[in-house]
Coordinates of C-alpha atoms in Angstrom, one line a residue:
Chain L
X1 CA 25.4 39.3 -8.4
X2 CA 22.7 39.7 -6.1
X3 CA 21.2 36.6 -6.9
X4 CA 25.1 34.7 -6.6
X5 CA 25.2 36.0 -2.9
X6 CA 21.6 35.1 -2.0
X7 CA 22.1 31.7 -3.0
X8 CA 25.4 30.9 -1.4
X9 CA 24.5 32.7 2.1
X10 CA 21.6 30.2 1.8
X11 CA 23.3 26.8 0.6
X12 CA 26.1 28.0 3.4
X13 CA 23.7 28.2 6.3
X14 CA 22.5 24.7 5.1
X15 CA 26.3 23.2 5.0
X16 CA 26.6 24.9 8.4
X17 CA 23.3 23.1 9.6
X18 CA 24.0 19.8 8.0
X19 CA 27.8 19.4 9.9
X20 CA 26.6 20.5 13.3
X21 CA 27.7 17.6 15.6
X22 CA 26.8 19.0 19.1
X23 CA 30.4 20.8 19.1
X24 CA 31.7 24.1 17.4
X25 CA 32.6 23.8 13.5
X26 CA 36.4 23.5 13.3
X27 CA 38.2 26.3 10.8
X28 CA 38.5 23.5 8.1
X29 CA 35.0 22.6 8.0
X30 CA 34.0 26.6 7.5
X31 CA 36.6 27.0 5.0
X32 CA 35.3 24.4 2.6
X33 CA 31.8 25.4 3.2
X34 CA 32.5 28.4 1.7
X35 CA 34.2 27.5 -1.3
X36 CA 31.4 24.5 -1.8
X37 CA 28.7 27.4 -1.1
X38 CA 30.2 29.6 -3.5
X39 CA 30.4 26.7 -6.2
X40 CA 27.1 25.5 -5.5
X41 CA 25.5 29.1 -5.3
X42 CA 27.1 30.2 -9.1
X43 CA 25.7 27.0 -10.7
X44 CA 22.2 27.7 -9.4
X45 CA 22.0 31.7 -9.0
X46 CA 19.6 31.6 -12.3
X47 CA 17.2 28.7 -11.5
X48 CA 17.5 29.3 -7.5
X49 CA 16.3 33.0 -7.5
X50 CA 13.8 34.2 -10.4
X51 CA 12.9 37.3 -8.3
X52 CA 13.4 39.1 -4.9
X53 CA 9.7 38.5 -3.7
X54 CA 10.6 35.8 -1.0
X55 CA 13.2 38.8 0.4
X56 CA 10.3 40.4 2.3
X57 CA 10.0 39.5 5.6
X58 CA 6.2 39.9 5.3
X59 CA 5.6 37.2 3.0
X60 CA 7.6 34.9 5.6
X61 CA 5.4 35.9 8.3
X62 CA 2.6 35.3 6.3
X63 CA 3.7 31.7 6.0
X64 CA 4.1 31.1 9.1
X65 CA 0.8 32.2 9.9
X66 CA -0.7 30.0 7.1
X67 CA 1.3 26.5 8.2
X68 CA -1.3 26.1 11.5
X69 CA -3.9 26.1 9.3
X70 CA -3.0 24.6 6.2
X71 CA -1.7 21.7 8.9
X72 CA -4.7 21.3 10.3
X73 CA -6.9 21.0 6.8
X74 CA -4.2 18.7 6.1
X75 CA -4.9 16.4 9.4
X76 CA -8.5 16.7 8.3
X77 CA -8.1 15.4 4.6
X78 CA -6.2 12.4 5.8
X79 CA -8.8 11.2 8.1
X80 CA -11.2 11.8 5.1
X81 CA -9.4 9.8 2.5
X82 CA -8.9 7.0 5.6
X83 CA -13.0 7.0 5.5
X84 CA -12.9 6.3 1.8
X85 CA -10.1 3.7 2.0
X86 CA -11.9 2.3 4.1
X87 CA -15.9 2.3 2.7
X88 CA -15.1 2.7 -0.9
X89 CA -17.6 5.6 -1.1
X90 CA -16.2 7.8 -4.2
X91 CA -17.8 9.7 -6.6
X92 CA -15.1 11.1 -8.5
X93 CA -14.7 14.0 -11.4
X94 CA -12.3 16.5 -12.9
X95 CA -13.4 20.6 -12.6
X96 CA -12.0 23.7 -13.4
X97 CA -11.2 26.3 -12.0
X98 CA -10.3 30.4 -11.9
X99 CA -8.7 31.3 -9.2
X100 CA -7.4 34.4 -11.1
X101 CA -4.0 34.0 -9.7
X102 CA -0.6 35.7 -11.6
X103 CA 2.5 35.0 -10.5
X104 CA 3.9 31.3 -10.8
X105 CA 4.5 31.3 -6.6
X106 CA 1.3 32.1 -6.2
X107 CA -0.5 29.2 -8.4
X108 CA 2.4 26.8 -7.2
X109 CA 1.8 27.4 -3.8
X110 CA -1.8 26.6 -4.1
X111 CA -1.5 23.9 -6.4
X112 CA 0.4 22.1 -3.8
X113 CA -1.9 23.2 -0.7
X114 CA -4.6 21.6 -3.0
X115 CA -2.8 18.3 -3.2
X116 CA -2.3 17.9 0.1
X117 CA -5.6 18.9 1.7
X118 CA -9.2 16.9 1.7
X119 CA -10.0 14.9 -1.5
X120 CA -8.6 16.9 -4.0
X121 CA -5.8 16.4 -6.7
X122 CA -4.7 19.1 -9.1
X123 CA -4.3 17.0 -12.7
X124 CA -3.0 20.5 -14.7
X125 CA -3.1 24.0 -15.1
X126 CA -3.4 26.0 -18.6
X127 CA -2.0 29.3 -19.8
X128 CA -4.5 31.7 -18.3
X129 CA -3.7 30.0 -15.0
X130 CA -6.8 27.7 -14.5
X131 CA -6.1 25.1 -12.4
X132 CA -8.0 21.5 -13.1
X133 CA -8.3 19.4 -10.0
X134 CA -9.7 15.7 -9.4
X135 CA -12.2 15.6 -6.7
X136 CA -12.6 12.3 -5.1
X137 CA -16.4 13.2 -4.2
X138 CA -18.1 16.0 -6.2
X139 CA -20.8 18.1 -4.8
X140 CA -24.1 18.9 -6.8
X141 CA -24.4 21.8 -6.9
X142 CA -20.8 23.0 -8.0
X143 CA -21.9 21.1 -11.3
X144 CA -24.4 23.9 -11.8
X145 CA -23.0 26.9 -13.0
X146 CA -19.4 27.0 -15.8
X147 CA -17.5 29.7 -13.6
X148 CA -17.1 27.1 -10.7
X149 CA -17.3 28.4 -7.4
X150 CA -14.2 27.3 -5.4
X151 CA -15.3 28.2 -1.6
X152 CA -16.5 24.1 -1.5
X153 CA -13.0 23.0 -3.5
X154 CA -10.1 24.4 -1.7
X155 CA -12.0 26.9 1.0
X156 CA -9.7 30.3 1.3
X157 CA -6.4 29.1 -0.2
X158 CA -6.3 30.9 -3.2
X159 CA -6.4 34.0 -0.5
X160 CA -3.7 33.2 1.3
X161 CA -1.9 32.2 -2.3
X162 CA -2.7 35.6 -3.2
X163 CA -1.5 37.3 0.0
X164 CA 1.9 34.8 -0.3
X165 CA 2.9 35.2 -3.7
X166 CA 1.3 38.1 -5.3
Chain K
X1 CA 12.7 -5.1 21.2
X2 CA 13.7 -1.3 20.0
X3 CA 10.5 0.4 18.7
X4 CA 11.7 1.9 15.9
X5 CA 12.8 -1.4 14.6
X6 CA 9.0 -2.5 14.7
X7 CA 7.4 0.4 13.4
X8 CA 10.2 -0.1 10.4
X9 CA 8.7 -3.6 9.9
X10 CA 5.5 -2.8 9.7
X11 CA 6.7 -0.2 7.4
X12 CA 8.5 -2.5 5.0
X13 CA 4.7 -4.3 5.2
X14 CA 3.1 -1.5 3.2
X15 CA 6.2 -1.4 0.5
X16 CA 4.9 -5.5 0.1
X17 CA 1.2 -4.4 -0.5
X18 CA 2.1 -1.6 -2.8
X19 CA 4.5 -3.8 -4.5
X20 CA 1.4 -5.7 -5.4
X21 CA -0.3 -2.5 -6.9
X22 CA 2.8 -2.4 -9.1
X23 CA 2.7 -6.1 -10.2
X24 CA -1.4 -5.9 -10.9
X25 CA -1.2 -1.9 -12.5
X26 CA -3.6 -2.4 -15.3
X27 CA -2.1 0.6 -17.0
X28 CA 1.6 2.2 -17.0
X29 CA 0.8 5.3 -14.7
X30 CA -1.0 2.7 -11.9
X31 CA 2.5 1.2 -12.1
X32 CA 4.1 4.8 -11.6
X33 CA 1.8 5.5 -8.7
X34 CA 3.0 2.0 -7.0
X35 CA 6.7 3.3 -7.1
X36 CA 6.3 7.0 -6.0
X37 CA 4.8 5.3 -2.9
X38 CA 7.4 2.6 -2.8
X39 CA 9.9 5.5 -3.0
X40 CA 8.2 7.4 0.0
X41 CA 7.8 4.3 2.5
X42 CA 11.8 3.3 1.5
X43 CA 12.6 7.0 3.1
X44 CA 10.7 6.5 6.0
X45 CA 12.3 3.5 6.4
X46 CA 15.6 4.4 6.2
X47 CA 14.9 7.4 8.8
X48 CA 13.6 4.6 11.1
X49 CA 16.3 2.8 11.0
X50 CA 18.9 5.4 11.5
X51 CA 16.8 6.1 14.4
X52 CA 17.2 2.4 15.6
X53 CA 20.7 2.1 15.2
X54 CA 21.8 5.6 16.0
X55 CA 23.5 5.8 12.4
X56 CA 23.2 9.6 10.9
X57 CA 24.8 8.5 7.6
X58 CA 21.3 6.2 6.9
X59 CA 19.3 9.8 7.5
X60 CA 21.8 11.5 5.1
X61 CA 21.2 8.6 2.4
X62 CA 17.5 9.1 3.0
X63 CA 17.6 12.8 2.2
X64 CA 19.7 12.2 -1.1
X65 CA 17.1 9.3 -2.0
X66 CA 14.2 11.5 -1.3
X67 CA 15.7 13.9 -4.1
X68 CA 16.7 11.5 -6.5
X69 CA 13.6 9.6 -6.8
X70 CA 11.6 12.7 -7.5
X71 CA 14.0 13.6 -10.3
X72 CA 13.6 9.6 -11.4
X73 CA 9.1 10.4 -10.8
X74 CA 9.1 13.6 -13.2
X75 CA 11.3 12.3 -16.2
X76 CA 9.3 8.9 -16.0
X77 CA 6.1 11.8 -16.5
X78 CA 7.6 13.3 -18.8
X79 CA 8.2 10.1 -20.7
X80 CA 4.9 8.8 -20.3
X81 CA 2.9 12.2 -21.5
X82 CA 5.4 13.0 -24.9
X83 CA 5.5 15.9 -26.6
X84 CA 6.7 19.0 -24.8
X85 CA 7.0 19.4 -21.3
Chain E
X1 CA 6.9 10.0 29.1
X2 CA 8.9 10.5 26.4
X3 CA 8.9 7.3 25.1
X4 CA 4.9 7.4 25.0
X5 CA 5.0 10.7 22.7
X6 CA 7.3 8.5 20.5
X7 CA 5.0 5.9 20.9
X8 CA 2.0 8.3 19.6
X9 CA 3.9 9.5 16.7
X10 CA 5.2 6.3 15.2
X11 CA 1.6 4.7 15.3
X12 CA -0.2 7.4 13.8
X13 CA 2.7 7.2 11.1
X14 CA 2.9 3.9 10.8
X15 CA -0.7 3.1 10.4
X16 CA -1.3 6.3 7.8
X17 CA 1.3 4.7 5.9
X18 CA -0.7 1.6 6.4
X19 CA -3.4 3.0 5.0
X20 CA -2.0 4.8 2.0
X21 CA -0.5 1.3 0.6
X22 CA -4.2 -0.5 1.3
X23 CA -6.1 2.8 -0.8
X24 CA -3.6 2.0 -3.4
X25 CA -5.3 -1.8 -3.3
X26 CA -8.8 -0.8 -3.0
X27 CA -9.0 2.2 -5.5
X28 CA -10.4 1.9 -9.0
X29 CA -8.1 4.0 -11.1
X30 CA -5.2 6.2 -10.9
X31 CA -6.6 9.1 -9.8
X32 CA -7.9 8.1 -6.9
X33 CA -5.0 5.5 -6.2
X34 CA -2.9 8.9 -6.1
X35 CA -4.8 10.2 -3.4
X36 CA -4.7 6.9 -1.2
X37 CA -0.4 7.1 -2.3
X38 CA 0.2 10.8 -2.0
X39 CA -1.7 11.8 1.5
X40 CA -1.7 8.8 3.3
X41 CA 2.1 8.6 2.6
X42 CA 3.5 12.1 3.4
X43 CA 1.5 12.6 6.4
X44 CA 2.8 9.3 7.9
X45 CA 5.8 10.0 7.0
X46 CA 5.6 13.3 8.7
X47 CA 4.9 12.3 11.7
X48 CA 7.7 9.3 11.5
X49 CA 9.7 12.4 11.0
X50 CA 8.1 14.0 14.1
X51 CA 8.9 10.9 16.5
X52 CA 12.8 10.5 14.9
X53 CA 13.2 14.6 15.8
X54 CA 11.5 13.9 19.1
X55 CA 13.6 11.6 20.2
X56 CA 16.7 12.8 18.8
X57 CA 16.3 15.9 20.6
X58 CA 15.3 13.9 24.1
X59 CA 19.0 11.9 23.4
X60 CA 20.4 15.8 23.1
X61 CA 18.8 17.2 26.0
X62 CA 20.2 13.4 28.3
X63 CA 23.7 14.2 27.2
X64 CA 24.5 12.7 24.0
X65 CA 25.9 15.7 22.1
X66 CA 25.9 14.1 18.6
X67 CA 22.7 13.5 18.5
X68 CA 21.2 16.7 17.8
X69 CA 22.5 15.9 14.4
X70 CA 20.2 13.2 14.2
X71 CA 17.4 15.8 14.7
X72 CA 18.4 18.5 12.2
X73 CA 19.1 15.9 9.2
X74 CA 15.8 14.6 9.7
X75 CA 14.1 18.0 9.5
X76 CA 16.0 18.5 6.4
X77 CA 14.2 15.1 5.1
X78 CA 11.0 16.1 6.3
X79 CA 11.3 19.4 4.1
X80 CA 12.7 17.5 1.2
X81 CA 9.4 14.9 1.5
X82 CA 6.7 17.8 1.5
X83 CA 7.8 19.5 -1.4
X84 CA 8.2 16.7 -3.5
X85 CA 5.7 14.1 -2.9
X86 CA 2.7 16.7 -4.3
X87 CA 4.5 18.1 -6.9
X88 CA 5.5 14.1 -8.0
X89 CA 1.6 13.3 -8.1
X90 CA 0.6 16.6 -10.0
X91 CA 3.4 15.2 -12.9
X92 CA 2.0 11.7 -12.7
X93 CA -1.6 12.7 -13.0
X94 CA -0.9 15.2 -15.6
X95 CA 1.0 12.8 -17.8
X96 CA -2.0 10.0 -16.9
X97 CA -4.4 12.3 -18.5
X98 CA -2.4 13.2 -21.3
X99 CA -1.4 9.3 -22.0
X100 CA -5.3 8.9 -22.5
X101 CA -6.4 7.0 -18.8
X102 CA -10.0 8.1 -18.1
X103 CA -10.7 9.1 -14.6
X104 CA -13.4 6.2 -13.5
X105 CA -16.6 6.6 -12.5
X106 CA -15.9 10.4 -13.0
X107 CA -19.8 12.7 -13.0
X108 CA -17.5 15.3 -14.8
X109 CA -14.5 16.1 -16.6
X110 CA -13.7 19.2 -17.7
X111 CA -10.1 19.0 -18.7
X112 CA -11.7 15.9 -21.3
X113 CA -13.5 18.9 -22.7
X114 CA -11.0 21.3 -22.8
X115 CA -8.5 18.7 -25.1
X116 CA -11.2 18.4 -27.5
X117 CA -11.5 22.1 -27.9
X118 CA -7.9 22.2 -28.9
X119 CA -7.8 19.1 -31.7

């Protein structure tokens, strides 16, 4: 029930964003927002909410305070995979690693910063949560030792995975 | 000349050389990678040009196309790899 | 003044998205092809998205009431393109290495390793 009325407040306030034209909604256009929120929000109440983790405030502020940051690796990736587009310098290579990680939002969330930030791809992730990622120019001395050490992969993501979705 | 109008030329420029990728693609997945960025350069397209013509309906056509295609990118995965998802 | 801000935006977009289609040229194999065609492309793209808000917001601010709509539906875009161009690429390369394509050129591949534990 919970779930039902989480999901249709939240496909509501999107109807209510997505007809704003500059004036006040007329009655009719609330009216069959709600019905098409409550619709929409019973289809999807069991995929939409799993659990109530994303109801505490902190973890919102703690995204904010991640998107400057994870924007600016971003910024910084682009302009490196611009340098290889440009020279063809690769030296390419699949690695593993632990980031001992447990809940799904967590190792989603960090799969996805991983995508998007310099040179590295994650290719799949296995039952004990070990995430494999293609690096477009592999460093030496991560080749070393089989526990890889991700500081030179992905920096501190996994910690603010962990602080997001844990 | 409207500058969204020539920033959604140059645009449509990059969906011609990755159209090549997708022509060349030695393998299937090459030809998978061509599209997915096809798919992405056709959205910011049609954002530019609701922006040049003052059309929201093109933005709203974007957003349901930016959906869509991922739904169209993970079954042709799915396809590709077999077995169980 | 504004204009120039717009002017900013849609170059860096336009030549990020530029780049992204030329990676996808010059690459040798998928892998790295889906770098060049996942970055390049949502970041341009982003910042596309930035210039469209900013100037659909400037129209707002002049006078033009319905065209703060403009703004918001491309905000909802913007979302849509950043959660699902790297989730896409993690389902493409996944099924690429599952299909059997060899990373090129790779020093080191331990997912190859882990497969062959498993047959």
């Amino acid at each position: 029930m919970l779930a039902f009325i989480a999901s249709a407040v939240f496909c509501f306030v999107i109807w209510l964003l997505l007809t704003f034209n500059g004036r006040m909604w007329g009655t009719d256009e609330i009216v069959a927002g709600i019905v098409m929120a409550c619709i929409a929000g019973y289809i999807s109440r069991k995929i939409f909410i799993k659990d109530f983790k994303l109801a505490n405030p902190k973890r919102w502020l703690m995204i904010l305070a991640y998107l400057p940051r994870f924007f600016y690796e971003m910024a910084k990736a682009n302009f490196d995979v611009a340098y290889r587009v440009l020279t063809g310098r690769i030296k390419p290579g699949i690695v593993k690693i632990a980031p001992d990680l447990k809940s799904d939002l967590a190792i989603t969330t960090l799969a996805n910063s991983i995508t998007l930030t310099p040179g590295t791809l994650s290719v799949d992730v296995d039952e004990e949560k070990n995430l494999y990622v293609h690096w477009i120019n592999v460093k030496d001395e991560v080749l070393e030792k089989m526990p890889r050490d991700y500081k030179p992969i992905c920096s501190t993501f996994p910690e603010w995975a962990r602080r997001i979705g844990e | 000349m409207n500058p969204f109008m020539i920033a959604l030329v140059l645009v449509l420029v990059s969906v011609a050389i990755a159209i090549i990728r997708v022509l060349l693609g030695p393998t299937v997945p090459d030809r998978v990678v061509g599209l997915d960025t096809i798919n992405t350069l056709v959205i910011a397209g049609m954002l530019l040009f609701g922006a040049a013509y003052k059309e929201i309906i093109y933005v709203d056509v974007a957003i349901v196309y930016a959906l869509l295609s991922y739904i169209t990118t993970l079954y042709i995965a799915k396809y590709l790899q077999g077995g169980k998802l | 003044m504004m204009w120039e801000i717009i002017y900013i935006f849609l170059g860096i977009g336009v030549a990020f998205n530029m780049l992204g289609s030329l990676g996808l040229i010059r690459f040798p194999d998928v892998y790295t092809r889906l770098h060049a065609g996942t970055k390049c492309t949502t970041f341009g793209s982003i910042f596309i998205c930035f210039a469209i808000i900013a100037y659909g917001l400037w129209r707002w601010y002049d006078g033009e009431k319905e065209m703060i709509s403009l703004a918001i539906h491309t905000f909802f875009a913007m979302i849509a393109i950043l959660l699902t161009n790297p989730t896409g690429a993690h389902a493409i390369a996944r099924a690429a290495h599952r299909s059997g394509v060899k990373p090129a050129r790779a020093v080191v591949d331990d997912l190859e390793a882990k497969e062959g534990e498993n047959d």
